[in-house]
Amino acid sequence: MTQPRDLQTVSIVGLGALGILFGGQLARALGPGQVRVVAGAARAERYRQEGVEMDGERVPFTYLTPEDTPAPADLVLVCVKFHQLEAVRPLIASQLGPDTLIVSALNGISSETVLAEWFGPERLVYAVAQEMDARKEGRRLIYRDRGQLVIGAMTQDKAEAERVERVAELFRRTRFPHTVVDDMPRRLWGKWMLNVGVNQTVALYRGTFATVQAEGEARDTFKAAMREVLALSAHAGTGLTEDDFRYWLRVMDSLDPAAKPSLAQDLEAGRPTELELFAGTVIRLGQEYGVPTPVNERLYAGIQALEVQASASSSGTSVSSNK
């Protein structure tokens, strides 16, 4: 049986902030034509005309539709929001060959399970995107911290370890920022714990990262929301500890105080948010495990109310609020 060749071609599905941030670094390292962005016909044509910029330069992406893809990719990097995953399923499928691997940079703890059900678990390499503060403004990527992708195996299966190593080899060769870990379930839940706290708290308080970096009510809410995930972890068997809690606090406190997490950005822009991925999942698991989740219930209700207000504002409808 022949060994799969080194990963050379990468297809990006989702050209938001993470798609540009991670795809852009790979495109510069791999060279012309090796990193392609896959989109529908109208969107792909607009990208060809306008392009996107990172560090003041146009990113050298090749833009393709599923119909004009020349050959399968070696790696598909999925960078959409969770609620967009179903819509891009055909785009991902169009890039797959017998040995194509898939890496998901999505928030939460569910996207790899969905992708494995669709395309087979033998394609998946689990990843966590962390320590970045990128946002997209028009065609431009704005960021202070590039962050990294943390990859690792979820099991002791030798084939999964080999998939992780294939992706790690690509990242080493391209000097792409990454870490390989041997406790991926714990890392996945740790990043989700941070997101549950920071995404929702900053959105509810209509602030920035500085809002939860300073001592006060917002930081207390941020930490309390994370602690509810910590309590769930004991029942889920993912191994989160107080050390993990402190580690993710340090990660948060190192980020650009002026930046905002994705849920806050989406709420302000009137886009669908990932509330269900965060508080919604915490509440459901709390009910399943018999763990109280009052902080996430409050965050869920508060952000839902803000979503209603944002929707009414965009449609020109007035909404009264009793406080």
GROMACS .gro file of C-alpha atoms in nm:
model
  323
    1MET     CA    1   0.000   0.000   0.000
    2THR     CA    2   0.147   0.333  -0.106
    3GLN     CA    3   0.191   0.611   0.144
    4PRO     CA    4  -0.008   0.932   0.080
    5ARG     CA    5   0.209   1.207  -0.059
    6ASP     CA    6   0.301   1.518   0.136
    7LEU     CA    7   0.028   1.777   0.160
    8GLN     CA    8   0.078   2.039  -0.111
    9THR     CA    9  -0.259   2.188  -0.206
   10VAL     CA   10  -0.497   2.347   0.043
   11SER     CA   11  -0.858   2.450  -0.015
   12ILE     CA   12  -1.009   2.714   0.212
   13VAL     CA   13  -1.385   2.703   0.270
   14GLY     CA   14  -1.494   3.027   0.433
   15LEU     CA   15  -1.307   3.353   0.369
   16GLY     CA   16  -1.382   3.536   0.692
   17ALA     CA   17  -1.116   3.650   0.935
   18LEU     CA   18  -0.977   3.302   1.007
   19GLY     CA   19  -0.985   3.198   0.642
   20ILE     CA   20  -0.773   3.497   0.548
   21LEU     CA   21  -0.547   3.472   0.855
   22PHE     CA   22  -0.462   3.104   0.826
   23GLY     CA   23  -0.507   3.063   0.452
   24GLY     CA   24  -0.302   3.374   0.382
   25GLN     CA   25  -0.002   3.243   0.573
   26LEU     CA   26  -0.017   2.912   0.386
   27ALA     CA   27  -0.063   3.083   0.047
   28ARG     CA   28   0.251   3.292   0.089
   29ALA     CA   29   0.455   2.988   0.189
   30LEU     CA   30   0.326   2.736  -0.066
   31GLY     CA   31   0.326   2.962  -0.369
   32PRO     CA   32   0.093   3.039  -0.662
   33GLY     CA   33  -0.202   2.810  -0.717
   34GLN     CA   34  -0.142   2.592  -0.412
   35VAL     CA   35  -0.398   2.754  -0.183
   36ARG     CA   36  -0.741   2.802  -0.333
   37VAL     CA   37  -1.058   2.953  -0.192
   38VAL     CA   38  -1.372   2.761  -0.288
   39ALA     CA   39  -1.698   2.954  -0.324
   40GLY     CA   40  -2.014   2.981  -0.531
   41ALA     CA   41  -1.985   3.134  -0.876
   42ALA     CA   42  -2.089   3.492  -0.790
   43ARG     CA   43  -1.880   3.507  -0.474
   44ALA     CA   44  -1.575   3.353  -0.642
   45GLU     CA   45  -1.594   3.609  -0.925
   46ARG     CA   46  -1.618   3.895  -0.676
   47TYR     CA   47  -1.315   3.762  -0.492
   48ARG     CA   48  -1.122   3.741  -0.820
   49GLN     CA   49  -1.203   4.103  -0.895
   50GLU     CA   50  -1.155   4.249  -0.548
   51GLY     CA   51  -0.927   4.007  -0.362
   52VAL     CA   52  -0.851   4.033   0.008
   53GLU     CA   53  -0.563   4.202   0.189
   54MET     CA   54  -0.343   4.096   0.478
   55ASP     CA   55  -0.049   4.298   0.609
   56GLY     CA   56  -0.119   4.560   0.343
   57GLU     CA   57  -0.076   4.316   0.055
   58ARG     CA   58  -0.319   4.123  -0.162
   59VAL     CA   59  -0.325   3.757  -0.057
   60PRO     CA   60  -0.225   3.529  -0.349
   61PHE     CA   61  -0.528   3.301  -0.337
   62THR     CA   62  -0.666   3.113  -0.636
   63TYR     CA   63  -1.046   3.140  -0.643
   64LEU     CA   64  -1.246   2.841  -0.761
   65THR     CA   65  -1.601   2.713  -0.779
   66PRO     CA   66  -1.681   2.344  -0.728
   67GLU     CA   67  -1.738   2.316  -1.103
   68ASP     CA   68  -1.395   2.444  -1.206
   69THR     CA   69  -1.184   2.268  -0.942
   70PRO     CA   70  -0.890   2.114  -1.135
   71ALA     CA   71  -0.809   1.833  -0.888
   72PRO     CA   72  -0.885   1.730  -0.531
   73ALA     CA   73  -0.708   1.915  -0.253
   74ASP     CA   74  -0.468   1.748  -0.014
   75LEU     CA   75  -0.616   1.942   0.278
   76VAL     CA   76  -0.945   2.127   0.326
   77LEU     CA   77  -0.941   2.397   0.594
   78VAL     CA   78  -1.297   2.483   0.704
   79CYS     CA   79  -1.329   2.837   0.842
   80VAL     CA   80  -1.702   2.917   0.842
   81LYS     CA   81  -1.934   2.966   1.140
   82PHE     CA   82  -2.111   2.657   1.272
   83HIS     CA   83  -2.453   2.767   1.147
   84GLN     CA   84  -2.305   2.797   0.796
   85LEU     CA   85  -2.167   2.443   0.790
   86GLU     CA   86  -2.463   2.279   0.618
   87ALA     CA   87  -2.458   2.543   0.343
   88VAL     CA   88  -2.091   2.479   0.257
   89ARG     CA   89  -2.118   2.101   0.262
   90PRO     CA   90  -2.117   2.082  -0.123
   91LEU     CA   91  -1.811   2.310  -0.137
   92ILE     CA   92  -1.619   2.079   0.096
   93ALA     CA   93  -1.733   1.769  -0.093
   94SER     CA   94  -1.612   1.914  -0.423
   95GLN     CA   95  -1.252   1.925  -0.295
   96LEU     CA   96  -1.225   1.568  -0.170
   97GLY     CA   97  -1.014   1.293  -0.317
   98PRO     CA   98  -0.926   0.952  -0.169
   99ASP     CA   99  -0.660   1.093   0.065
  100THR     CA  100  -0.788   1.446   0.134
  101LEU     CA  101  -0.777   1.550   0.499
  102ILE     CA  102  -1.010   1.798   0.669
  103VAL     CA  103  -0.923   2.044   0.946
  104SER     CA  104  -1.197   2.249   1.108
  105ALA     CA  105  -1.112   2.587   1.264
  106LEU     CA  106  -1.470   2.632   1.388
  107ASN     CA  107  -1.557   2.725   1.744
  108GLY     CA  108  -1.722   2.477   1.976
  109ILE     CA  109  -1.701   2.102   2.025
  110SER     CA  110  -1.933   1.976   1.751
  111SER     CA  111  -1.804   2.056   1.402
  112GLU     CA  112  -1.568   1.761   1.367
  113THR     CA  113  -1.847   1.522   1.466
  114VAL     CA  114  -2.068   1.666   1.192
  115LEU     CA  115  -1.790   1.656   0.932
  116ALA     CA  116  -1.702   1.298   1.027
  117GLU     CA  117  -2.064   1.193   0.978
  118TRP     CA  118  -2.070   1.353   0.633
  119PHE     CA  119  -1.729   1.264   0.496
  120GLY     CA  120  -1.589   0.989   0.720
  121PRO     CA  121  -1.383   1.006   1.041
  122GLU     CA  122  -1.077   0.883   0.852
  123ARG     CA  123  -1.040   1.233   0.699
  124LEU     CA  124  -1.053   1.437   1.020
  125VAL     CA  125  -0.767   1.604   1.202
  126TYR     CA  126  -0.892   1.778   1.515
  127ALA     CA  127  -0.783   2.136   1.568
  128VAL     CA  128  -0.834   2.435   1.794
  129ALA     CA  129  -0.778   2.791   1.670
  130GLN     CA  130  -0.651   3.004   1.956
  131GLU     CA  131  -0.471   3.321   2.065
  132MET     CA  132  -0.571   3.530   1.763
  133ASP     CA  133  -0.773   3.854   1.756
  134ALA     CA  134  -0.834   3.891   1.383
  135ARG     CA  135  -1.134   4.061   1.229
  136LYS     CA  136  -1.232   4.134   0.871
  137GLU     CA  137  -1.316   4.489   0.766
  138GLY     CA  138  -1.432   4.492   0.405
  139ARG     CA  139  -1.150   4.334   0.206
  140ARG     CA  140  -0.888   4.385   0.478
  141LEU     CA  141  -0.780   4.164   0.765
  142ILE     CA  142  -0.711   4.353   1.088
  143TYR     CA  143  -0.523   4.182   1.370
  144ARG     CA  144  -0.253   4.220   1.634
  145ASP     CA  145  -0.205   3.854   1.729
  146ARG     CA  146  -0.189   3.582   1.462
  147GLY     CA  147  -0.253   3.300   1.705
  148GLN     CA  148  -0.208   2.938   1.602
  149LEU     CA  149  -0.377   2.609   1.524
  150VAL     CA  150  -0.338   2.341   1.789
  151ILE     CA  151  -0.376   1.991   1.645
  152GLY     CA  152  -0.380   1.646   1.796
  153ALA     CA  153  -0.543   1.305   1.808
  154MET     CA  154  -0.864   1.236   1.996
  155THR     CA  155  -0.785   0.863   2.031
  156GLN     CA  156  -0.491   0.624   2.052
  157ASP     CA  157  -0.557   0.504   1.697
  158LYS     CA  158  -0.235   0.484   1.493
  159ALA     CA  159  -0.408   0.599   1.173
  160GLU     CA  160  -0.530   0.916   1.345
  161ALA     CA  161  -0.179   0.989   1.474
  162GLU     CA  162  -0.049   0.952   1.118
  163ARG     CA  163  -0.306   1.203   0.992
  164VAL     CA  164  -0.198   1.450   1.258
  165GLU     CA  165   0.164   1.404   1.157
  166ARG     CA  166   0.086   1.470   0.789
  167VAL     CA  167  -0.072   1.805   0.881
  168ALA     CA  168   0.208   1.885   1.126
  169GLU     CA  169   0.465   1.821   0.852
  170LEU     CA  170   0.289   2.072   0.626
  171PHE     CA  171   0.281   2.328   0.906
  172ARG     CA  172   0.649   2.278   0.986
  173ARG     CA  173   0.746   2.307   0.621
  174THR     CA  174   0.551   2.631   0.578
  175ARG     CA  175   0.645   2.770   0.922
  176PHE     CA  176   0.277   2.793   1.000
  177PRO     CA  177   0.216   2.866   1.371
  178HIS     CA  178   0.095   2.548   1.538
  179THR     CA  179   0.132   2.314   1.833
  180VAL     CA  180   0.081   1.937   1.840
  181VAL     CA  181  -0.071   1.810   2.166
  182ASP     CA  182  -0.146   1.465   2.307
  183ASP     CA  183  -0.457   1.569   2.502
  184MET     CA  184  -0.684   1.696   2.227
  185PRO     CA  185  -1.021   1.633   2.402
  186ARG     CA  186  -0.904   1.847   2.693
  187ARG     CA  187  -0.771   2.120   2.460
  188LEU     CA  188  -1.093   2.123   2.258
  189TRP     CA  189  -1.304   2.164   2.569
  190GLY     CA  190  -1.065   2.422   2.712
  191LYS     CA  191  -1.098   2.649   2.411
  192TRP     CA  192  -1.475   2.601   2.419
  193MET     CA  193  -1.473   2.695   2.788
  194LEU     CA  194  -1.292   3.019   2.704
  195ASN     CA  195  -1.532   3.096   2.418
  196VAL     CA  196  -1.836   3.033   2.636
  197GLY     CA  197  -1.703   3.294   2.877
  198VAL     CA  198  -1.551   3.562   2.656
  199ASN     CA  199  -1.772   3.558   2.347
  200GLN     CA  200  -2.093   3.585   2.539
  201THR     CA  201  -1.982   3.820   2.816
  202VAL     CA  202  -1.826   4.075   2.579
  203ALA     CA  203  -2.138   4.060   2.362
  204LEU     CA  204  -2.379   4.106   2.655
  205TYR     CA  205  -2.180   4.395   2.801
  206ARG     CA  206  -2.124   4.543   2.453
  207GLY     CA  207  -1.755   4.580   2.517
  208THR     CA  208  -1.415   4.457   2.396
  209PHE     CA  209  -1.162   4.215   2.538
  210ALA     CA  210  -1.072   4.491   2.784
  211THR     CA  211  -1.420   4.450   2.935
  212VAL     CA  212  -1.329   4.107   3.074
  213GLN     CA  213  -0.959   4.178   3.131
  214ALA     CA  214  -1.036   4.435   3.402
  215GLU     CA  215  -1.167   4.333   3.743
  216GLY     CA  216  -1.538   4.391   3.791
  217GLU     CA  217  -1.883   4.252   3.718
  218ALA     CA  218  -1.811   4.158   3.356
  219ARG     CA  219  -1.496   3.964   3.444
  220ASP     CA  220  -1.681   3.786   3.723
  221THR     CA  221  -1.951   3.684   3.473
  222PHE     CA  222  -1.689   3.573   3.223
  223LYS     CA  223  -1.519   3.348   3.479
  224ALA     CA  224  -1.846   3.213   3.620
  225ALA     CA  225  -1.961   3.109   3.272
  226MET     CA  226  -1.631   2.927   3.220
  227ARG     CA  227  -1.666   2.752   3.556
  228GLU     CA  228  -1.996   2.601   3.446
  229VAL     CA  229  -1.810   2.436   3.155
  230LEU     CA  230  -1.544   2.321   3.401
  231ALA     CA  231  -1.818   2.151   3.604
  232LEU     CA  232  -1.961   1.984   3.293
  233SER     CA  233  -1.619   1.853   3.195
  234ALA     CA  234  -1.607   1.626   3.498
  235HIS     CA  235  -1.919   1.448   3.369
  236ALA     CA  236  -1.806   1.445   3.005
  237GLY     CA  237  -1.468   1.295   3.093
  238THR     CA  238  -1.263   1.556   2.909
  239GLY     CA  239  -1.031   1.626   3.200
  240LEU     CA  240  -1.042   2.003   3.248
  241THR     CA  241  -0.874   2.120   3.568
  242GLU     CA  242  -0.808   2.441   3.759
  243ASP     CA  243  -0.476   2.460   3.575
  244ASP     CA  244  -0.668   2.469   3.246
  245PHE     CA  245  -0.896   2.738   3.383
  246ARG     CA  246  -0.595   2.954   3.476
  247TYR     CA  247  -0.422   2.881   3.144
  248TRP     CA  248  -0.719   3.005   2.938
  249LEU     CA  249  -0.750   3.313   3.159
  250ARG     CA  250  -0.387   3.395   3.076
  251VAL     CA  251  -0.459   3.347   2.705
  252MET     CA  252  -0.751   3.589   2.731
  253ASP     CA  253  -0.552   3.846   2.925
  254SER     CA  254  -0.276   3.844   2.660
  255LEU     CA  255  -0.503   3.950   2.372
  256ASP     CA  256  -0.545   4.298   2.229
  257PRO     CA  257  -0.774   4.487   2.472
  258ALA     CA  258  -0.931   4.681   2.184
  259ALA     CA  259  -1.034   4.371   1.988
  260LYS     CA  260  -1.365   4.184   2.007
  261PRO     CA  261  -1.463   3.815   1.984
  262SER     CA  262  -1.665   3.688   1.691
  263LEU     CA  263  -2.004   3.670   1.865
  264ALA     CA  264  -1.984   4.037   1.962
  265GLN     CA  265  -1.885   4.129   1.606
  266ASP     CA  266  -2.173   3.929   1.461
  267LEU     CA  267  -2.423   4.080   1.704
  268GLU     CA  268  -2.317   4.435   1.618
  269ALA     CA  269  -2.335   4.359   1.246
  270GLY     CA  270  -2.681   4.202   1.273
  271ARG     CA  271  -2.553   3.862   1.159
  272PRO     CA  272  -2.661   3.527   1.307
  273THR     CA  273  -2.455   3.444   1.615
  274GLU     CA  274  -2.315   3.123   1.760
  275LEU     CA  275  -2.518   3.154   2.081
  276GLU     CA  276  -2.649   2.798   2.048
  277LEU     CA  277  -2.293   2.670   2.016
  278PHE     CA  278  -2.200   2.832   2.346
  279ALA     CA  279  -2.473   2.885   2.608
  280GLY     CA  280  -2.719   2.666   2.419
  281THR     CA  281  -2.484   2.368   2.440
  282VAL     CA  282  -2.392   2.439   2.803
  283ILE     CA  283  -2.759   2.448   2.902
  284ARG     CA  284  -2.839   2.125   2.717
  285LEU     CA  285  -2.544   1.943   2.871
  286GLY     CA  286  -2.632   2.084   3.213
  287GLN     CA  287  -2.976   1.932   3.182
  288GLU     CA  288  -2.829   1.601   3.066
  289TYR     CA  289  -2.576   1.580   3.350
  290GLY     CA  290  -2.784   1.744   3.621
  291VAL     CA  291  -2.540   2.039   3.652
  292PRO     CA  292  -2.684   2.387   3.726
  293THR     CA  293  -2.599   2.648   3.458
  294PRO     CA  294  -2.760   2.974   3.581
  295VAL     CA  295  -2.489   3.204   3.441
  296ASN     CA  296  -2.516   3.065   3.089
  297GLU     CA  297  -2.894   3.076   3.114
  298ARG     CA  298  -2.869   3.447   3.195
  299LEU     CA  299  -2.625   3.504   2.910
  300TYR     CA  300  -2.849   3.312   2.672
  301ALA     CA  301  -3.155   3.518   2.760
  302GLY     CA  302  -2.967   3.847   2.753
  303ILE     CA  303  -2.803   3.789   2.417
  304GLN     CA  304  -3.129   3.663   2.268
  305ALA     CA  305  -3.288   3.993   2.372
  306LEU     CA  306  -3.004   4.185   2.206
  307GLU     CA  307  -3.050   3.979   1.889
  308VAL     CA  308  -3.418   4.073   1.882
  309GLN     CA  309  -3.327   4.439   1.926
  310ALA     CA  310  -3.066   4.420   1.651
  311SER     CA  311  -3.311   4.251   1.416
  312ALA     CA  312  -3.581   4.509   1.491
  313SER     CA  313  -3.334   4.793   1.440
  314SER     CA  314  -3.226   4.662   1.102
  315SER     CA  315  -3.589   4.629   0.993
  316GLY     CA  316  -3.688   4.971   1.127
  317THR     CA  317  -3.918   4.828   1.397
  318SER     CA  318  -3.917   4.971   1.749
  319VAL     CA  319  -3.877   4.741   2.049
  320SER     CA  320  -3.962   4.848   2.402
  321SER     CA  321  -3.765   4.717   2.696
  322ASN     CA  322  -3.864   4.715   3.062
  323LYS     CA  323  -3.571   4.726   3.301
   0.00000   0.00000   0.00000
